[in-house]
């Protein structure tokens, strides 16, 4: 029993080493290993690349949701102007950074999730009939260029409209 | 001959490292720290719980369920179970799940019938992770890893009601040694990976990633635009971050360095918490390092104090 437990611990640590040094990046994709590894990952996240986010730390984006209501009323929510998705604290708001990252990079995920967000906005605004959802990337220049006066670069990532009428 | 004796010496050292029984106290500290942390996170989540997990959440059940892998257990299935038993509505099921999660975390914190509570804590967190995959970030990953370890490690052998009621012994065993070593080595690998990946990005070497993360609107807590006037400071901070993370796996094993390295990693995570607003992420990383190496650092400090006192006594005696 003792030997088995030591062997399991060793395999666990070895898996982590192989993953963090990208040993399974391409080897497992599309093979029989894919599902077992995904299962292990959902159990203990040993198949997780802790450094994967390192180059992305400085990336940022703005979400703007515009709600159109009956009587010509229009309300715009922008994350740059303090919109925190109606969360009650910073910890809940931080979760939307992960959400924005997913929607900016995965188009299937985006199509499904933005629809869901629009539905929630329609539920919050009972008389609303249209929701516009737009995301813009915000790229700060590097230190040298910022000092030289270069402006912050923004670009549309995507925008979509949901209308009931 | 010399090589043979070196190999034999290394083998003995390795055997000692992995098997010589050491105090299970770090495991008790780990259990209390993680259970208290998860409780704090849950309480902060409570006002927004339905907005994340309810049937009309930001990502509705149909969509989050569709994004799941076959073996994931979703809140919709929890509702199906509770509805069949107690005829609860969707939002009632989500509320019951929250209080059940809080209850099992209290059981884990107290360490009473610890194994049961640790398995349930991990299972509840597994459902949380499966229900909101799009809102999961670093803090949840590290909490899940910790809850998995608490489920399989003998974390009730110190500071627990199980120990007080003599359900377990506090005797150091190979099991407690293996558990502590796995936790320590895993942390070293985490930081090695994080530091090494940073070193591969040119923008980390010239301080640009650190600068952008401080000024970008998602994380910005205070105005750091002034940093562009002193680019060398951003570079020094970047290099410091990469060094502390990459060489954590060395610094934490050298008794003379361990205290300073722990201080370095705590400072780094306090910085992340204060200046990037990632308070819970910073906190869990500090708690993990304290659980894994805190007792070693305390022993190092005690030993250093003892040596200093002995030295002073000898000097005053010879004088």
Short mmCIF file of C-alpha atoms in Angstrom, two decimals:
data_model
loop_
_atom_site.label_atom_id
_atom_site.label_comp_id
_atom_site.label_asym_id
_atom_site.label_seq_id
_atom_site.Cartn_x
_atom_site.Cartn_y
_atom_site.Cartn_z
CA UNK A 1 0.00 0.00 0.00
CA UNK A 2 2.77 2.39 0.98
CA UNK A 3 4.63 1.74 -2.28
CA UNK A 4 1.44 2.32 -4.29
CA UNK A 5 0.81 5.67 -2.59
CA UNK A 6 4.39 6.78 -3.22
CA UNK A 7 4.05 5.70 -6.87
CA UNK A 8 0.81 7.68 -7.27
CA UNK A 9 2.39 10.78 -5.69
CA UNK A 10 5.38 10.43 -8.01
CA UNK A 11 3.13 10.08 -11.09
CA UNK A 12 1.14 13.14 -9.94
CA UNK A 13 4.27 15.31 -9.63
CA UNK A 14 5.72 13.93 -12.86
CA UNK A 15 2.52 14.84 -14.71
CA UNK A 16 2.78 18.42 -13.40
CA UNK A 17 6.41 18.63 -14.56
CA UNK A 18 5.56 17.31 -18.04
CA UNK A 19 2.64 19.72 -18.40
CA UNK A 20 4.43 22.87 -17.23
CA UNK A 21 7.28 22.22 -19.63
CA UNK A 22 4.74 21.80 -22.47
CA UNK A 23 5.40 18.08 -22.87
CA UNK A 24 1.73 17.36 -23.54
CA UNK A 25 0.83 20.44 -25.60
CA UNK A 26 0.64 18.63 -28.91
CA UNK A 27 1.29 15.02 -27.90
CA UNK A 28 -2.13 14.53 -26.28
CA UNK A 29 -4.28 16.59 -28.64
CA UNK A 30 -6.65 14.42 -30.66
CA UNK A 31 -5.35 11.17 -29.16
CA UNK A 32 -6.84 8.69 -26.69
CA UNK A 33 -5.05 10.60 -23.90
CA UNK A 34 -7.16 13.74 -24.33
CA UNK A 35 -10.23 12.65 -22.36
CA UNK A 36 -8.44 10.95 -19.43
CA UNK A 37 -6.21 14.02 -19.06
CA UNK A 38 -9.19 16.39 -19.16
CA UNK A 39 -10.85 14.26 -16.48
CA UNK A 40 -7.74 14.36 -14.25
CA UNK A 41 -7.61 18.11 -14.77
CA UNK A 42 -11.20 18.59 -13.62
CA UNK A 43 -10.43 16.52 -10.51
CA UNK A 44 -7.20 18.17 -9.34
CA UNK A 45 -6.00 20.63 -11.99
CA UNK A 46 -2.62 18.92 -12.22
CA UNK A 47 -2.84 19.33 -16.02
CA UNK A 48 -2.66 23.09 -15.68
CA UNK A 49 -0.08 25.47 -17.08
CA UNK A 50 0.49 27.94 -14.30
CA UNK A 51 2.52 30.25 -16.49
CA UNK A 52 0.16 30.30 -19.46
CA UNK A 53 -1.15 33.73 -18.58
CA UNK A 54 2.21 35.43 -18.01
CA UNK A 55 2.45 37.20 -21.39
CA UNK A 56 -1.25 38.23 -21.27
CA UNK A 57 -1.25 40.01 -17.90
CA UNK A 58 -1.18 43.46 -19.48
CA UNK A 59 -4.07 42.86 -21.91
CA UNK A 60 -7.28 44.71 -21.29
CA UNK A 61 -10.65 45.34 -22.88
CA UNK A 62 -13.77 47.42 -22.44
CA UNK A 63 -17.31 46.07 -22.55
CA UNK A 64 -20.14 48.42 -23.40
CA UNK A 65 -23.73 47.29 -23.13
CA UNK A 66 -26.42 49.66 -24.36
CA UNK A 67 -30.02 48.97 -23.40
CA UNK A 68 -32.87 50.53 -25.39
CA UNK A 69 -36.21 50.82 -23.56
CA UNK A 70 -39.73 51.82 -24.48
CA UNK A 71 -40.33 55.55 -24.81
CA UNK A 72 -36.97 56.17 -26.49
CA UNK A 73 -35.00 55.68 -23.27
CA UNK A 74 -31.44 54.48 -23.71
CA UNK A 75 -28.88 53.51 -21.08
CA UNK A 76 -25.22 52.69 -21.75
CA UNK A 77 -23.11 50.65 -19.33
CA UNK A 78 -19.36 50.78 -19.87
CA UNK A 79 -16.75 48.95 -17.82
CA UNK A 80 -14.49 51.96 -18.40
CA UNK A 81 -17.06 54.18 -16.70
CA UNK A 82 -17.47 52.05 -13.60
CA UNK A 83 -19.89 49.36 -14.77
CA UNK A 84 -19.16 46.24 -12.70
CA UNK A 85 -21.96 43.96 -13.97
CA UNK A 86 -24.07 44.82 -10.89
CA UNK A 87 -21.69 42.87 -8.65
CA UNK A 88 -21.51 43.77 -4.99
CA UNK A 89 -17.75 43.57 -4.50
CA UNK A 90 -14.41 43.62 -6.33
CA UNK A 91 -13.95 39.85 -6.03
CA UNK A 92 -17.13 39.14 -8.00
CA UNK A 93 -16.20 41.83 -10.52
CA UNK A 94 -12.76 40.24 -11.03
CA UNK A 95 -14.52 37.15 -12.41
CA UNK A 96 -15.63 39.17 -15.42
CA UNK A 97 -12.00 39.61 -16.43
CA UNK A 98 -11.91 35.84 -17.08
CA UNK A 99 -15.27 36.12 -18.86
CA UNK A 100 -14.05 38.95 -21.11
CA UNK A 101 -10.87 37.03 -21.88
CA UNK A 102 -12.91 33.96 -22.93
CA UNK A 103 -15.34 35.95 -25.09
CA UNK A 104 -12.50 37.84 -26.79
CA UNK A 105 -10.67 34.69 -27.80
CA UNK A 106 -13.31 31.99 -28.37
CA UNK A 107 -15.96 32.80 -30.96
CA UNK A 108 -18.29 29.85 -30.19
CA UNK A 109 -18.19 30.68 -26.51
CA UNK A 110 -18.81 34.33 -27.39
CA UNK A 111 -21.92 33.57 -29.48
CA UNK A 112 -23.46 31.53 -26.69
CA UNK A 113 -22.50 33.67 -23.71
CA UNK A 114 -23.21 37.14 -25.07
CA UNK A 115 -26.74 35.96 -25.90
CA UNK A 116 -27.07 34.91 -22.28
CA UNK A 117 -25.77 38.24 -20.98
CA UNK A 118 -28.22 40.10 -23.24
CA UNK A 119 -31.08 38.01 -21.86
CA UNK A 120 -30.09 38.94 -18.31
CA UNK A 121 -30.01 42.61 -19.23
CA UNK A 122 -33.50 42.25 -20.71
CA UNK A 123 -34.65 40.65 -17.46
CA UNK A 124 -33.16 43.51 -15.43
CA UNK A 125 -34.70 46.15 -17.70
CA UNK A 126 -38.28 44.88 -18.00
CA UNK A 127 -39.29 47.39 -20.68
CA UNK A 128 -36.16 46.97 -22.81
CA UNK A 129 -36.51 45.79 -26.39
CA UNK A 130 -32.95 45.98 -27.68
CA UNK A 131 -29.47 45.29 -26.26
CA UNK A 132 -26.21 46.24 -27.98
CA UNK A 133 -23.06 44.51 -26.78
CA UNK A 134 -19.63 45.75 -27.86
CA UNK A 135 -16.09 44.91 -26.81
CA UNK A 136 -13.03 47.02 -27.51
CA UNK A 137 -9.43 46.04 -26.82
CA UNK A 138 -7.29 48.54 -24.94
CA UNK A 139 -3.58 48.38 -25.61
CA UNK A 140 -1.24 50.63 -23.70
CA UNK A 141 1.95 51.60 -25.53
CA UNK A 142 5.21 50.41 -24.03
CA UNK A 143 6.97 52.52 -21.41
CA UNK A 144 9.22 54.30 -23.90
CA UNK A 145 6.43 55.18 -26.35
CA UNK A 146 4.05 56.27 -23.57
CA UNK A 147 6.73 58.64 -22.27
CA UNK A 148 7.13 59.98 -25.81
CA UNK A 149 3.43 60.78 -25.88
CA UNK A 150 1.97 57.87 -27.87
CA UNK A 151 -1.76 57.42 -27.29
CA UNK A 152 -3.53 54.36 -25.90
CA UNK A 153 -4.59 52.13 -28.79
CA UNK A 154 -8.20 50.90 -28.87
CA UNK A 155 -9.78 48.61 -31.46
CA UNK A 156 -13.19 47.01 -31.85
CA UNK A 157 -13.10 43.29 -31.17
CA UNK A 158 -16.75 42.62 -31.88
CA UNK A 159 -20.21 44.10 -31.49
CA UNK A 160 -23.63 42.57 -31.73
CA UNK A 161 -27.27 43.58 -31.38
CA UNK A 162 -30.21 41.68 -29.90
CA UNK A 163 -33.63 43.13 -30.69
CA UNK A 164 -37.11 41.93 -29.70
CA UNK A 165 -38.91 44.11 -32.23
CA UNK B 1 34.60 5.03 -5.96
CA UNK B 2 33.86 8.68 -5.20
CA UNK B 3 30.94 8.62 -7.61
CA UNK B 4 29.57 5.48 -5.96
CA UNK B 5 29.66 7.05 -2.50
CA UNK B 6 28.12 10.25 -3.86
CA UNK B 7 25.27 8.23 -5.37
CA UNK B 8 24.79 6.33 -2.11
CA UNK B 9 24.77 9.60 -0.15
CA UNK B 10 22.23 11.15 -2.56
CA UNK B 11 20.02 8.08 -2.26
CA UNK B 12 20.03 8.29 1.54
CA UNK B 13 19.29 12.02 1.39
CA UNK B 14 16.40 11.48 -1.01
CA UNK B 15 15.03 8.66 1.11
CA UNK B 16 15.18 10.86 4.20
CA UNK B 17 13.57 13.73 2.35
CA UNK B 18 10.56 11.66 1.28
CA UNK B 19 10.15 9.19 4.13
CA UNK B 20 11.64 10.42 7.44
CA UNK B 21 8.62 11.22 9.61
CA UNK B 22 8.19 14.96 10.20
CA UNK B 23 5.62 16.86 12.25
CA UNK B 24 2.14 16.92 10.65
CA UNK B 25 1.59 20.48 11.99
CA UNK B 26 1.92 22.07 8.49
CA UNK B 27 -0.99 19.91 7.32
CA UNK B 28 -3.16 21.20 10.18
CA UNK B 29 -2.19 24.78 9.31
CA UNK B 30 -2.94 24.05 5.64
CA UNK B 31 -6.43 22.68 6.49
CA UNK B 32 -7.37 25.62 8.69
CA UNK B 33 -5.97 28.21 6.26
CA UNK B 34 -7.72 26.79 3.21
CA UNK B 35 -11.06 26.09 4.91
CA UNK B 36 -11.12 29.61 6.41
CA UNK B 37 -10.15 31.06 3.04
CA UNK B 38 -12.91 29.15 1.20
CA UNK B 39 -15.43 30.32 3.81
CA UNK B 40 -14.33 33.93 3.36
CA UNK B 41 -14.61 33.59 -0.42
CA UNK B 42 -18.08 32.03 -0.11
CA UNK B 43 -19.31 34.82 2.18
CA UNK B 44 -18.03 37.47 -0.24
CA UNK B 45 -19.82 35.59 -3.01
CA UNK B 46 -23.12 35.34 -1.17
CA UNK B 47 -24.69 38.65 -2.38
CA UNK B 48 -23.94 37.69 -6.00
CA UNK B 49 -24.51 33.93 -5.65
CA UNK B 50 -27.75 33.82 -7.69
CA UNK B 51 -26.27 36.09 -10.38
CA UNK B 52 -23.56 33.50 -10.97
CA UNK B 53 -25.33 30.22 -10.19
CA UNK B 54 -29.07 30.87 -10.44
CA UNK B 55 -31.17 29.70 -13.34
CA UNK B 56 -31.22 33.27 -14.73
CA UNK B 57 -27.54 33.89 -14.06
CA UNK B 58 -25.24 35.85 -16.36
CA UNK B 59 -24.63 32.56 -18.14
CA UNK B 60 -27.86 30.61 -18.07
CA UNK B 61 -27.89 26.95 -17.10
CA UNK B 62 -28.66 25.69 -20.59
CA UNK B 63 -25.53 27.36 -21.93
CA UNK B 64 -23.13 26.62 -19.06
CA UNK B 65 -24.35 23.02 -19.03
CA UNK B 66 -23.78 22.73 -22.78
CA UNK B 67 -20.20 23.99 -22.32
CA UNK B 68 -19.48 21.20 -19.81
CA UNK B 69 -17.62 17.98 -20.42
CA UNK B 70 -19.62 14.75 -20.03
CA UNK B 71 -18.46 13.93 -16.49
CA UNK B 72 -18.91 17.42 -15.00
CA UNK B 73 -21.67 17.85 -12.46
CA UNK B 74 -23.67 21.02 -13.01
CA UNK B 75 -25.92 23.02 -10.68
CA UNK B 76 -28.84 21.92 -12.85
CA UNK B 77 -28.21 18.32 -11.72
CA UNK B 78 -27.98 19.45 -8.09
CA UNK B 79 -31.37 21.11 -8.55
CA UNK B 80 -32.76 17.93 -10.14
CA UNK B 81 -31.67 15.98 -7.05
CA UNK B 82 -32.97 18.52 -4.50
CA UNK B 83 -36.20 19.03 -6.42
CA UNK B 84 -36.86 15.29 -6.42
CA UNK B 85 -36.27 15.14 -2.66
CA UNK B 86 -37.77 18.39 -1.36
CA UNK B 87 -39.65 19.86 -4.33
CA UNK B 88 -37.49 23.00 -4.26
CA UNK B 89 -37.50 25.72 -6.92
CA UNK B 90 -34.33 26.41 -8.95
CA UNK B 91 -33.28 29.40 -6.87
CA UNK B 92 -34.05 27.59 -3.61
CA UNK B 93 -31.80 24.70 -4.71
CA UNK B 94 -29.00 27.16 -5.50
CA UNK B 95 -29.44 28.75 -2.04
CA UNK B 96 -29.44 25.37 -0.28
CA UNK B 97 -26.28 24.41 -2.14
CA UNK B 98 -24.57 27.58 -0.87
CA UNK B 99 -25.38 26.88 2.79
CA UNK B 100 -24.43 23.24 2.43
CA UNK B 101 -21.06 24.31 1.00
CA UNK B 102 -20.57 26.73 3.92
CA UNK B 103 -21.50 23.98 6.40
CA UNK B 104 -19.03 21.43 5.01
CA UNK B 105 -16.29 24.08 5.07
CA UNK B 106 -16.99 24.70 8.76
CA UNK B 107 -16.72 20.93 9.34
CA UNK B 108 -13.38 20.94 7.50
CA UNK B 109 -12.17 23.97 9.45
CA UNK B 110 -12.93 22.31 12.80
CA UNK B 111 -11.44 19.00 11.69
CA UNK B 112 -14.22 16.83 13.08
CA UNK B 113 -14.70 13.66 11.01
CA UNK B 114 -12.39 15.53 8.68
CA UNK B 115 -12.29 13.02 5.84
CA UNK B 116 -16.05 13.27 5.24
CA UNK B 117 -16.02 17.09 5.20
CA UNK B 118 -12.92 17.28 3.04
CA UNK B 119 -14.45 15.01 0.38
CA UNK B 120 -17.70 17.01 0.45
CA UNK B 121 -15.82 20.34 0.27
CA UNK B 122 -13.91 19.18 -2.79
CA UNK B 123 -17.12 17.83 -4.37
CA UNK B 124 -19.04 21.09 -3.81
CA UNK B 125 -16.16 23.06 -5.27
CA UNK B 126 -16.08 20.67 -8.23
CA UNK B 127 -19.74 21.53 -8.91
CA UNK B 128 -18.96 25.26 -8.57
CA UNK B 129 -16.12 24.97 -11.09
CA UNK B 130 -18.29 22.95 -13.50
CA UNK B 131 -21.19 25.41 -13.31
CA UNK B 132 -19.27 28.61 -13.99
CA UNK B 133 -16.27 27.62 -16.15
CA UNK B 134 -16.33 31.02 -17.85
CA UNK B 135 -15.90 32.91 -14.57
CA UNK B 136 -13.16 30.75 -13.09
CA UNK B 137 -9.70 32.26 -12.60
CA UNK B 138 -6.48 31.59 -10.70
CA UNK B 139 -7.94 31.79 -7.20
CA UNK B 140 -10.44 29.00 -7.97
CA UNK B 141 -7.78 26.79 -9.55
CA UNK B 142 -5.55 27.03 -6.47
CA UNK B 143 -8.48 26.49 -4.13
CA UNK B 144 -9.50 23.38 -6.07
CA UNK B 145 -5.95 21.99 -5.97
CA UNK B 146 -5.84 22.65 -2.21
CA UNK B 147 -9.23 21.01 -1.56
CA UNK B 148 -8.09 17.97 -3.57
CA UNK B 149 -4.99 17.70 -1.38
CA UNK B 150 -7.03 18.12 1.81
CA UNK B 151 -9.21 15.25 0.63
CA UNK B 152 -6.31 12.81 0.25
CA UNK B 153 -3.83 14.06 2.86
CA UNK B 154 -3.92 13.31 6.61
CA UNK B 155 -4.75 16.92 7.43
CA UNK B 156 -6.57 16.04 10.69
CA UNK B 157 -3.37 14.99 12.48
CA UNK B 158 -2.85 18.52 13.87
CA UNK B 159 -5.09 21.29 15.26
CA UNK B 160 -8.29 19.28 14.78
CA UNK B 161 -11.22 17.99 16.82
CA UNK B 162 -10.38 14.53 15.51
CA UNK B 163 -7.09 14.80 17.38
CA UNK B 164 -8.72 16.27 20.50
CA UNK B 165 -11.21 13.40 20.67
CA UNK B 166 -8.36 10.95 20.00
CA UNK B 167 -9.77 9.70 16.71
CA UNK B 168 -6.29 10.14 15.20
CA UNK B 169 -2.76 10.41 16.55
CA UNK B 170 -0.42 13.34 16.06
CA UNK B 171 2.54 10.98 15.60
CA UNK B 172 4.61 11.93 12.55
CA UNK B 173 4.30 9.25 9.87
CA UNK B 174 5.57 8.63 6.35
CA UNK B 175 2.12 9.72 5.16
CA UNK B 176 2.41 13.17 6.71
CA UNK B 177 5.95 13.53 5.34
CA UNK B 178 4.88 12.54 1.81
CA UNK B 179 1.92 14.95 1.97
CA UNK B 180 4.02 17.91 3.09
CA UNK B 181 6.69 17.15 0.49
CA UNK B 182 4.14 16.89 -2.33
CA UNK B 183 2.65 20.24 -1.32
CA UNK B 184 6.12 21.85 -1.13
CA UNK B 185 7.32 20.41 -4.45
CA UNK B 186 4.05 21.33 -6.17
CA UNK B 187 4.43 24.95 -5.02
CA UNK B 188 8.03 25.02 -6.26
CA UNK B 189 6.86 23.73 -9.66
CA UNK B 190 4.07 26.32 -9.82
CA UNK B 191 6.48 29.21 -9.23
CA UNK B 192 9.16 27.73 -11.49
CA UNK B 193 6.61 27.52 -14.29
CA UNK B 194 5.23 31.02 -13.69
CA UNK B 195 8.72 32.56 -13.55
CA UNK B 196 10.12 30.58 -16.46
CA UNK B 197 7.19 31.48 -18.75
CA UNK B 198 7.69 35.15 -17.89
CA UNK B 199 11.36 34.87 -18.78
CA UNK B 200 10.38 33.66 -22.27
CA UNK B 201 8.52 36.92 -22.97
CA UNK B 202 10.71 39.87 -24.01
CA UNK B 203 8.13 42.33 -22.64
CA UNK B 204 8.76 41.00 -19.14
CA UNK B 205 12.49 41.72 -19.36
CA UNK B 206 12.01 45.42 -20.20
CA UNK B 207 9.21 45.92 -17.67
CA UNK B 208 6.41 46.52 -20.19
CA UNK B 209 4.09 43.72 -19.04
CA UNK B 210 4.34 44.84 -15.43
CA UNK B 211 3.71 48.44 -16.49
CA UNK B 212 0.67 47.51 -18.60
CA UNK B 213 -0.83 45.36 -15.85
CA UNK B 214 -0.53 48.26 -13.39
CA UNK B 215 -2.07 50.88 -15.69
CA UNK B 216 -4.68 48.86 -17.60
CA UNK B 217 -8.24 49.67 -16.52
CA UNK B 218 -9.28 46.12 -15.56
CA UNK B 219 -6.88 45.91 -12.62
CA UNK B 220 -5.88 49.53 -12.02
CA UNK B 221 -6.23 50.51 -8.37
CA UNK B 222 -4.06 53.64 -8.27
CA UNK B 223 -2.65 55.87 -11.00
CA UNK B 224 0.68 54.39 -12.12
CA UNK B 225 1.20 56.55 -15.24
CA UNK B 226 4.17 58.15 -13.46
CA UNK B 227 6.01 54.83 -13.83
CA UNK B 228 6.70 55.76 -17.49
CA UNK B 229 8.99 58.52 -16.17
CA UNK B 230 11.10 55.96 -14.29
CA UNK B 231 11.17 52.93 -16.64
CA UNK B 232 14.12 51.42 -14.79
CA UNK B 233 11.85 50.93 -11.76
CA UNK B 234 9.37 48.86 -13.82
CA UNK B 235 12.31 46.85 -15.11
CA UNK B 236 13.73 46.25 -11.62
CA UNK B 237 10.29 45.18 -10.33
CA UNK B 238 9.88 42.81 -13.31
CA UNK B 239 13.28 41.26 -12.78
CA UNK B 240 12.53 40.94 -9.08
CA UNK B 241 9.23 39.17 -9.83
CA UNK B 242 10.87 36.75 -12.28
CA UNK B 243 13.74 36.00 -9.87
CA UNK B 244 11.55 35.44 -6.82
CA UNK B 245 9.26 33.12 -8.76
CA UNK B 246 11.82 31.17 -10.79
CA UNK B 247 14.26 30.59 -7.94
CA UNK B 248 11.59 29.92 -5.29
CA UNK B 249 12.42 26.22 -5.79
CA UNK B 250 15.99 26.92 -4.66
CA UNK B 251 15.51 29.68 -2.09
CA UNK B 252 12.93 27.73 -0.12
CA UNK B 253 15.31 24.81 0.49
CA UNK B 254 18.24 26.84 1.81
CA UNK B 255 17.67 27.53 5.53
CA UNK B 256 19.64 30.79 5.47
CA UNK B 257 17.61 32.10 2.51
CA UNK B 258 14.20 30.63 3.30
CA UNK B 259 12.97 33.45 5.56
CA UNK B 260 13.94 36.14 3.00
CA UNK B 261 12.42 34.17 0.13
CA UNK B 262 9.16 33.72 2.01
CA UNK B 263 9.19 37.43 2.77
CA UNK B 264 9.81 38.11 -0.93
CA UNK B 265 6.94 35.94 -2.13
CA UNK B 266 4.58 37.40 0.50
CA UNK B 267 5.55 40.94 -0.58
CA UNK B 268 4.97 40.00 -4.22
CA UNK B 269 1.46 38.74 -3.48
CA UNK B 270 0.64 41.70 -1.24
CA UNK B 271 1.67 43.86 -4.21
CA UNK B 272 -0.64 41.88 -6.53
CA UNK B 273 -3.49 42.20 -4.03
CA UNK B 274 -3.08 45.94 -3.42
CA UNK B 275 -2.09 47.21 -6.85
CA UNK B 276 -4.02 44.83 -9.11
CA UNK B 277 -7.03 44.40 -6.81
CA UNK B 278 -6.69 40.59 -6.77
CA UNK B 279 -7.11 40.35 -3.00
CA UNK B 280 -8.26 36.73 -2.71
CA UNK B 281 -5.72 35.50 -5.25
CA UNK B 282 -2.92 37.21 -3.33
CA UNK B 283 -4.24 35.81 -0.06
CA UNK B 284 -4.49 32.17 -1.18
CA UNK B 285 -0.96 32.23 -2.60
CA UNK B 286 0.39 33.64 0.67
CA UNK B 287 -1.53 30.99 2.64
CA UNK B 288 -0.15 28.20 0.45
CA UNK B 289 3.45 29.31 0.97
CA UNK B 290 2.90 29.79 4.70
CA UNK B 291 1.33 26.33 5.00
CA UNK B 292 4.09 24.61 3.07
CA UNK B 293 7.14 26.42 4.41
CA UNK B 294 5.96 28.58 7.34
CA UNK B 295 6.90 26.07 10.04
CA UNK B 296 10.33 25.50 8.48
CA UNK B 297 10.93 29.25 8.51
CA UNK B 298 9.83 29.46 12.14
CA UNK B 299 12.26 26.66 13.04
CA UNK B 300 15.04 28.40 11.06
CA UNK B 301 14.43 31.60 13.02
CA UNK B 302 14.40 29.75 16.36
CA UNK B 303 17.64 27.97 15.46
CA UNK B 304 19.28 31.22 14.36
CA UNK B 305 18.19 32.86 17.63
CA UNK B 306 19.60 29.94 19.63
CA UNK B 307 22.92 30.12 17.78
CA UNK B 308 23.11 33.86 18.36
CA UNK B 309 22.44 33.44 22.09
CA UNK B 310 25.06 30.67 22.36
CA UNK B 311 27.59 32.83 20.54
CA UNK B 312 26.93 35.79 22.87
CA UNK B 313 27.20 33.50 25.91
CA UNK B 314 30.53 32.09 24.70
CA UNK B 315 31.87 35.58 23.97
CA UNK B 316 30.87 36.93 27.39
CA UNK B 317 32.29 33.77 29.07
CA UNK B 318 35.67 34.09 27.31
CA UNK B 319 35.78 37.82 28.07
#
